[in-house]
PDB file of C-alpha atoms and ligand atoms in Angstrom:
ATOM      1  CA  UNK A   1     -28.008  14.955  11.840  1.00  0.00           C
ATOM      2  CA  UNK A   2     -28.934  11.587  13.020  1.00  0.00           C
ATOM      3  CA  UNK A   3     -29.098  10.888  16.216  1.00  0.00           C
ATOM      4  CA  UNK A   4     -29.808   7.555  18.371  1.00  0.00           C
ATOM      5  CA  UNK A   5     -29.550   7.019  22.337  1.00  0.00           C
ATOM      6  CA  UNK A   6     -27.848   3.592  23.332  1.00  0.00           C
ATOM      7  CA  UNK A   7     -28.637   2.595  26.621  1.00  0.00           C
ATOM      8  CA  UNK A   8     -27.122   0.094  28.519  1.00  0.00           C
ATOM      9  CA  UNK A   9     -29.069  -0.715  31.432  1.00  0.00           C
ATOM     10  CA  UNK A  10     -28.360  -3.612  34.514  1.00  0.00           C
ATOM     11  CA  UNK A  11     -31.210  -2.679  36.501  1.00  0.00           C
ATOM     12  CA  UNK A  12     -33.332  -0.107  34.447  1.00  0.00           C
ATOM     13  CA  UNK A  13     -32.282   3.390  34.939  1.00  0.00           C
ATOM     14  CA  UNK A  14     -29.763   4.234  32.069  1.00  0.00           C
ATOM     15  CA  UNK A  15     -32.591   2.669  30.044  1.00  0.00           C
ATOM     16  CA  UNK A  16     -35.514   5.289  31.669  1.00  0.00           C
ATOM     17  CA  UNK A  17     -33.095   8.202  31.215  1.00  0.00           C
ATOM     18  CA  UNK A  18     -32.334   6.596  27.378  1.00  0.00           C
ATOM     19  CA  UNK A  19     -35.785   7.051  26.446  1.00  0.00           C
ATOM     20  CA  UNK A  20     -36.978  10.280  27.871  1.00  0.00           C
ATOM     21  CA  UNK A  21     -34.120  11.610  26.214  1.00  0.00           C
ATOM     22  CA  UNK A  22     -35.059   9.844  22.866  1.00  0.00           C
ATOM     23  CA  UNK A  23     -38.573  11.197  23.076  1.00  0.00           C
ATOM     24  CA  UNK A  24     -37.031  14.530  23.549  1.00  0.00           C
ATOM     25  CA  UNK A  25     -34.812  14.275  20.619  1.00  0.00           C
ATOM     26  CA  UNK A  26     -37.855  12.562  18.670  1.00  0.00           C
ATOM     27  CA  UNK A  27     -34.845   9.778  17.720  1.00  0.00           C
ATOM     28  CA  UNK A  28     -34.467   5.759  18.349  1.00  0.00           C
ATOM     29  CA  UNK A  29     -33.425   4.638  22.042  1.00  0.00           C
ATOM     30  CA  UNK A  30     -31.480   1.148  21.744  1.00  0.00           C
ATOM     31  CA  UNK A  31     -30.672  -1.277  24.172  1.00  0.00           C
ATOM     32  CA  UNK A  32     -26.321  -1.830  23.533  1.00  0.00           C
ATOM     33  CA  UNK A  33     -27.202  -5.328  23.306  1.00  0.00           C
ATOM     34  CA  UNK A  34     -29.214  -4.779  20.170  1.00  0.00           C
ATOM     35  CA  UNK A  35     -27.276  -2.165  18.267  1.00  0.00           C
ATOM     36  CA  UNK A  36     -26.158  -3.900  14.873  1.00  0.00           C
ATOM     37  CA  UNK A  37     -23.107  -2.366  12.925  1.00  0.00           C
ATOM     38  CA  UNK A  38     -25.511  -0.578  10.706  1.00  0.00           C
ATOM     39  CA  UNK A  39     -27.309   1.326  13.770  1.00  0.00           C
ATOM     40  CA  UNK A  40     -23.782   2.614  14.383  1.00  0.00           C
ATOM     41  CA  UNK A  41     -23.303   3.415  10.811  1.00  0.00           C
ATOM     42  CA  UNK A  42     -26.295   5.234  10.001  1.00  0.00           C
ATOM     43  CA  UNK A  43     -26.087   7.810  12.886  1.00  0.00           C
ATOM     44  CA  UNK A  44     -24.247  10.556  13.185  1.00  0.00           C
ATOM     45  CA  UNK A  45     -24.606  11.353  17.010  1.00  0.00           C
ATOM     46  CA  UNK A  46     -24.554   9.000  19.239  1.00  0.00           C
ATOM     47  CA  UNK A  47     -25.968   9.315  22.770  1.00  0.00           C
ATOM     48  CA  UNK A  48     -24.212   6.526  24.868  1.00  0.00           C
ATOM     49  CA  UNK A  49     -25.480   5.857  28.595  1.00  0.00           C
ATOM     50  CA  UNK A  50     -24.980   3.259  31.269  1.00  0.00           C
ATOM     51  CA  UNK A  51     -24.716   2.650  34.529  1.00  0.00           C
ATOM     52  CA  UNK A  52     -21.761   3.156  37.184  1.00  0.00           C
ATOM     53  CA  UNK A  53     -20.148   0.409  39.053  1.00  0.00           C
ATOM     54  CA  UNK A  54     -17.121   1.345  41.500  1.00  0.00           C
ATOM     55  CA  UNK A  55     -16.570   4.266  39.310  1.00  0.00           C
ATOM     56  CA  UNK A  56     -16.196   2.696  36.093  1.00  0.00           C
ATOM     57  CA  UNK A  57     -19.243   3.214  33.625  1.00  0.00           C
ATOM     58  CA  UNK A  58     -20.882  -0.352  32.466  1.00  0.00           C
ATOM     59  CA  UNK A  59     -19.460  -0.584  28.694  1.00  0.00           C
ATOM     60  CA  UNK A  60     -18.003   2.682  28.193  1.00  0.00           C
ATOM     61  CA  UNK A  61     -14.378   1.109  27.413  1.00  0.00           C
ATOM     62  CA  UNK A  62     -16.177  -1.405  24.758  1.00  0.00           C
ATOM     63  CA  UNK A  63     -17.764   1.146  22.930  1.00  0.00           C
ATOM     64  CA  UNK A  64     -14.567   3.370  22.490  1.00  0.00           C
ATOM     65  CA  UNK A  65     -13.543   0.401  20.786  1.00  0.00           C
ATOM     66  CA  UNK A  66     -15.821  -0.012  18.255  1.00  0.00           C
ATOM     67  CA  UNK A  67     -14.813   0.860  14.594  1.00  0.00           C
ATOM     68  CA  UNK A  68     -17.809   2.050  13.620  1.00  0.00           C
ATOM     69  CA  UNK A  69     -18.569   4.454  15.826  1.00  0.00           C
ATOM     70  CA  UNK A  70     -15.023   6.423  14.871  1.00  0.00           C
ATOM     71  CA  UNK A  71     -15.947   9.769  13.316  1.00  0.00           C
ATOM     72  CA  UNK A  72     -19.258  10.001  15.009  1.00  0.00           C
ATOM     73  CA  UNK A  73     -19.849  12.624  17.741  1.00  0.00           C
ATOM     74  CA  UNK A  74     -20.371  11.072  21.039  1.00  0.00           C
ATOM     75  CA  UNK A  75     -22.303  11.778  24.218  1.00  0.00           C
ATOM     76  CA  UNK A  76     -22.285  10.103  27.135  1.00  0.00           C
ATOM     77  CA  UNK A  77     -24.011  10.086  30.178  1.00  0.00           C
ATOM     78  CA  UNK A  78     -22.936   8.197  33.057  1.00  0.00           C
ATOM     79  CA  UNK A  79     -26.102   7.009  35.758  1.00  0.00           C
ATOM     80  CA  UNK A  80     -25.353   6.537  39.358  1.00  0.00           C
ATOM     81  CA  UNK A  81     -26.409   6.301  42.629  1.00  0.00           C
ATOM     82  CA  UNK A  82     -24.457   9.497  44.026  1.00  0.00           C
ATOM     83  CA  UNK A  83     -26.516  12.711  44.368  1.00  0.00           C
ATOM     84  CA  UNK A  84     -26.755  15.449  40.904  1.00  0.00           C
ATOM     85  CA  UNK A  85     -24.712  17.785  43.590  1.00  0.00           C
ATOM     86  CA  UNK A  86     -22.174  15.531  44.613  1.00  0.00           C
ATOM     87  CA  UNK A  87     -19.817  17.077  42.170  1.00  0.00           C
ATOM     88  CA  UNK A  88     -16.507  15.694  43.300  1.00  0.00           C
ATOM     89  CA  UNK A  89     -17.689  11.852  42.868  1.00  0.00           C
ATOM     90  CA  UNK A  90     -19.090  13.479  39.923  1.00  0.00           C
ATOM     91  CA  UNK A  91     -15.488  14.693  38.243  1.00  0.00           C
ATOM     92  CA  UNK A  92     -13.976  11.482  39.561  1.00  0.00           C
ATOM     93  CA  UNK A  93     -16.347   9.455  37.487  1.00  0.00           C
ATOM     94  CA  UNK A  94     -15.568  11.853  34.365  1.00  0.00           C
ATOM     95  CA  UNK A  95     -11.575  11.682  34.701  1.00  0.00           C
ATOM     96  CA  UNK A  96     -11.794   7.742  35.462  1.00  0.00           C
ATOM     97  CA  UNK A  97     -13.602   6.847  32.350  1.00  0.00           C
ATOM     98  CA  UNK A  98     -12.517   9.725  29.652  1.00  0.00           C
ATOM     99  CA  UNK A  99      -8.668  11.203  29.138  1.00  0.00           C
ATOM    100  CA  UNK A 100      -8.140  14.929  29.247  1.00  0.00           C
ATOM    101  CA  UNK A 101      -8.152  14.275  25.265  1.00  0.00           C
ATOM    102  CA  UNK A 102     -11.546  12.747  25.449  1.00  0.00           C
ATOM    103  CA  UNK A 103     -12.712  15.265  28.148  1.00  0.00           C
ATOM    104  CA  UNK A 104     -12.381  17.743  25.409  1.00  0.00           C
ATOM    105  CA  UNK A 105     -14.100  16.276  22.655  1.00  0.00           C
ATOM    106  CA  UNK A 106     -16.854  13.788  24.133  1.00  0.00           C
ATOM    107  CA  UNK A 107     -19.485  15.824  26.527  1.00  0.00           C
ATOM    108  CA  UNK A 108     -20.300  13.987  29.403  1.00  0.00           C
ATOM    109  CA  UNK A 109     -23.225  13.946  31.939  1.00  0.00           C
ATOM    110  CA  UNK A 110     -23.994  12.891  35.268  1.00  0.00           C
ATOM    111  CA  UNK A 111     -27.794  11.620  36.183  1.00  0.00           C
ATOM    112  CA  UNK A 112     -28.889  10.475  39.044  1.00  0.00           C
ATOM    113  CA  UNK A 113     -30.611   6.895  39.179  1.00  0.00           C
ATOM    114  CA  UNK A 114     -31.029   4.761  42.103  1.00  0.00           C
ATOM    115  CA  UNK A 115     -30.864   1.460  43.245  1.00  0.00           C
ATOM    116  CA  UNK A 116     -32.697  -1.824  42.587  1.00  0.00           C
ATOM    117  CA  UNK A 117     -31.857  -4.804  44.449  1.00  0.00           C
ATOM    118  CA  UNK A 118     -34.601  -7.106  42.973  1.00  0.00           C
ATOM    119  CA  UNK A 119     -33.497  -6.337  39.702  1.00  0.00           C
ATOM    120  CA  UNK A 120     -29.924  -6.554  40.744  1.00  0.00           C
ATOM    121  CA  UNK A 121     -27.940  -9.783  39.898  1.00  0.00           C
ATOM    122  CA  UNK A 122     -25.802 -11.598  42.084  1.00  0.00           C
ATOM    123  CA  UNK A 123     -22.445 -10.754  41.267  1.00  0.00           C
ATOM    124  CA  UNK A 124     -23.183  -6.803  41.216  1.00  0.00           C
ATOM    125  CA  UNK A 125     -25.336  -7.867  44.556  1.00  0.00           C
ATOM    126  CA  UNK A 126     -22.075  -8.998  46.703  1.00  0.00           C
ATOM    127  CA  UNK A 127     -20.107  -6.653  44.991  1.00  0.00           C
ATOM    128  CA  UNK A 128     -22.174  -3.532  47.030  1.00  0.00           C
ATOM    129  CA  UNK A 129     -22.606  -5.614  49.899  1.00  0.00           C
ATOM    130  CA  UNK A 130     -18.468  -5.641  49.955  1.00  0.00           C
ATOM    131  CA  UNK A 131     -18.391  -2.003  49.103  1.00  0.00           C
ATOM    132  CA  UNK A 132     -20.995  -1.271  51.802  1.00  0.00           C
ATOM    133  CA  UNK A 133     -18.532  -3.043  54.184  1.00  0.00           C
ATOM    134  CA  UNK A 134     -15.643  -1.434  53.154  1.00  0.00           C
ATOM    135  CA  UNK A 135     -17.264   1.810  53.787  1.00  0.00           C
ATOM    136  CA  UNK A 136     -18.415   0.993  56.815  1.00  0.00           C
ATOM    137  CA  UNK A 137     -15.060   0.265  58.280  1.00  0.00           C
ATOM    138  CA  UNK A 138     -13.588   2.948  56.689  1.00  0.00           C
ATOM    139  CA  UNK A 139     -12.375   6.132  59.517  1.00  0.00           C
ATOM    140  CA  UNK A 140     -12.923   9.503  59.134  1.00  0.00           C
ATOM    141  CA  UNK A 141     -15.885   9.034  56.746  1.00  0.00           C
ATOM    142  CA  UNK A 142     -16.589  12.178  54.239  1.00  0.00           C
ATOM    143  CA  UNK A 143     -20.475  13.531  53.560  1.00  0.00           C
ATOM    144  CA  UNK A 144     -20.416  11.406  50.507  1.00  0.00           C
ATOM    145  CA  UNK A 145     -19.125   7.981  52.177  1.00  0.00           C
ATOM    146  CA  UNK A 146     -22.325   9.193  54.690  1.00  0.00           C
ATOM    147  CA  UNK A 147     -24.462   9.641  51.437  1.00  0.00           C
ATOM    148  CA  UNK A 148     -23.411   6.031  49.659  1.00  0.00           C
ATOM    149  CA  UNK A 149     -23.984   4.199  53.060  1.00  0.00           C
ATOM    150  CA  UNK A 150     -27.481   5.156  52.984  1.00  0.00           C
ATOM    151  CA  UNK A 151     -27.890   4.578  49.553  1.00  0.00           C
ATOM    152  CA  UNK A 152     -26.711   0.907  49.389  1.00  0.00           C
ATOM    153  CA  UNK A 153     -28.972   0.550  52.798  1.00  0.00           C
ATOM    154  CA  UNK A 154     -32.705   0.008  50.679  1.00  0.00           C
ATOM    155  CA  UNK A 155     -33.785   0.113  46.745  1.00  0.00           C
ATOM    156  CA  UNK A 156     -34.541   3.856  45.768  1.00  0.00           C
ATOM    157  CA  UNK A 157     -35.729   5.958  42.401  1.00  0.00           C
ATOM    158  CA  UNK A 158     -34.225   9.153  42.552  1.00  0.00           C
ATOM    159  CA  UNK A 159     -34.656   9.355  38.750  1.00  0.00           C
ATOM    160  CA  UNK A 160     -36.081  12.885  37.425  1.00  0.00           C
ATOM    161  CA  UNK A 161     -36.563  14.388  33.850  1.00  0.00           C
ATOM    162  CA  UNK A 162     -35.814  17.179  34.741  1.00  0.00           C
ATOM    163  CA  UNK A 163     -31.985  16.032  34.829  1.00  0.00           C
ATOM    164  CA  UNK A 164     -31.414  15.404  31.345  1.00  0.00           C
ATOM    165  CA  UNK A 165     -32.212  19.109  30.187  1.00  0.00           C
ATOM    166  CA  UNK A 166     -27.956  19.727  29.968  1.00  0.00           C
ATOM    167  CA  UNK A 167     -27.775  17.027  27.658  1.00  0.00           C
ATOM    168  CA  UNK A 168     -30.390  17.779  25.781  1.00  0.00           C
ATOM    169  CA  UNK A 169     -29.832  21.305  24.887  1.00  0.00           C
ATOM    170  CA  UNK A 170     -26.187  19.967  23.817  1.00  0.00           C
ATOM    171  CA  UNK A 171     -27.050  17.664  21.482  1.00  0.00           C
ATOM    172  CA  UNK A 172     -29.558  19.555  19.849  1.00  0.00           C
ATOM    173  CA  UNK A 173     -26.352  22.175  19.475  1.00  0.00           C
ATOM    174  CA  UNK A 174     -24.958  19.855  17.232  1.00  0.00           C
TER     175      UNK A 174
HETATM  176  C1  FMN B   1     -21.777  -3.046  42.467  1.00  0.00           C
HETATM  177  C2  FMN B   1     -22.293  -1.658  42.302  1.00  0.00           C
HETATM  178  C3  FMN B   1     -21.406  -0.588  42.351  1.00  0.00           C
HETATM  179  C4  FMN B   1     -21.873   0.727  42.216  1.00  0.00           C
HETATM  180  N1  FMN B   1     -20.986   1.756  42.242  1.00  0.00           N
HETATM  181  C5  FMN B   1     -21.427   3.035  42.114  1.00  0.00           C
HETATM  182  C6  FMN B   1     -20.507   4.128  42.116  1.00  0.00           C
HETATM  183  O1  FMN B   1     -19.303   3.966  42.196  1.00  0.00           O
HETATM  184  N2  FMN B   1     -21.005   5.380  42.014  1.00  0.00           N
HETATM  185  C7  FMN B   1     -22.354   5.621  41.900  1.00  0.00           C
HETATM  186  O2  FMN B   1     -22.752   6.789  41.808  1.00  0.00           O
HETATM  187  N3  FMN B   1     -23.248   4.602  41.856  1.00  0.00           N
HETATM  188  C8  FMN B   1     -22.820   3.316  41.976  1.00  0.00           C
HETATM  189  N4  FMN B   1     -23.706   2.271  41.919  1.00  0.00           N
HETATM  190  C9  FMN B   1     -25.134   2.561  41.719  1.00  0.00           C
HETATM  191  C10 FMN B   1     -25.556   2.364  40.244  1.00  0.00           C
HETATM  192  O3  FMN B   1     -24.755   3.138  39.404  1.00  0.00           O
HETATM  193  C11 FMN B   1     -27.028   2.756  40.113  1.00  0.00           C
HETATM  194  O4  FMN B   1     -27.791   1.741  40.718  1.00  0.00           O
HETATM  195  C12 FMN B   1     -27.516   3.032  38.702  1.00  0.00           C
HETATM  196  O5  FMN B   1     -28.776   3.645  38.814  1.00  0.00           O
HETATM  197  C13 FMN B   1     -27.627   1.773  37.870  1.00  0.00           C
HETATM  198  O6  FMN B   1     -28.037   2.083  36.568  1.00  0.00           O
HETATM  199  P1  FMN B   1     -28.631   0.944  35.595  1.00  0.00           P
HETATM  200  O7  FMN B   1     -29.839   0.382  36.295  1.00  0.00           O
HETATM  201  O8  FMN B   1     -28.995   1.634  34.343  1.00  0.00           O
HETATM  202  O9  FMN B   1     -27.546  -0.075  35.372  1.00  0.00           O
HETATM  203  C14 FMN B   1     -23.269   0.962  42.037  1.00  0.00           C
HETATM  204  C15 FMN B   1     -24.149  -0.125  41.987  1.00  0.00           C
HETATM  205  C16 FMN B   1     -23.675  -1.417  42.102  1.00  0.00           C
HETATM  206  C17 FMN B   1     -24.647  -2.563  42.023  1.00  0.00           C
END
């Protein structure tokens, strides 16, 4: 079985996760940006991971998409801000981004990252500052409204090895 990681990375932590995992499964981590249509071809597992923005993970819906990749087994892990507990922003994240259908078939982690302002761009800048505002407003805040508030507050790393042992004792089933 061939396997490659394919990271795609705004501000560096789908990328750190990418290649811990790659020197776990002794295989190739690749930035999205550089995978060619033969990468795709030549592997059969493919290890897709990328950041989350409002829920949605960064490229996920592209890569579905792409015809190259159909009849490959895929694993993705999705990199956020929200604690590795935080399981019910957790399952959100999972039923936004893959059907029931996909659910069943795709095997999907969560890993906590952090947040990098300076290596934030502007757009994805404003767009927490508005979601920091929003949830600042909002009443009757929940624990994890509590948690996000301080996490959009200051750049943190709350990146750990350690996280990615799920995933890879799953792909090494396959
Ligand atoms: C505009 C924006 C929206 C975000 N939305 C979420 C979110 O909905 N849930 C979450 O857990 N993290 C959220 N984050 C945090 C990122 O997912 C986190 O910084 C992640 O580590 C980025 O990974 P990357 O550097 O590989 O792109 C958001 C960050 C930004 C900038």
């Amino acid at each position: 079985m061939e396997r490659i990681v394919v990271y795609n990375s705004k501000t560096g932590f789908s990328e750190k996760y990418g290649k811990w995992i790659a020197q776990e499964l002794a295989c190739k981590a690749v930035s999205y940006k550089d995978m060619t249509p033969q990468h795709w071809k030549e592997n059969d597992v493919i290890i897709y991971g990328a950041g989350i923005m409002a829920g949605r993970i960064n490229g996920w819906d592209k890569v579905k998409k792409i015809p190259e990749r159909c009849g490959k087994k895929l694993i993705v892990y999705a990199v956020g801000g929200a604690p590795m507990k935080a399981d019910e922003v957790i399952l959100t994240v999972k039923d936004n981004n893959l059907t029931k259908e996909e659910q069943k078939e795709i095997p999907f982690f969560y890993l906590e990252g952090g947040i990098d302002f300076e290596k934030m761009g502007f757009f994805p800048r404003t767009m927490l500052k508005t979601m920091y505002k929003m949830l600042k407003k909002k009443k009757d805040k929940t624990q994890e409204d509590m948690g996000m508030l301080r996490l959009f507050e200051r750049s943190s790393d709350n990146s750990s090895k350690e996280n990615i042992k799920p995933l890879i004792i799953c792909a090494e089933q396959i």
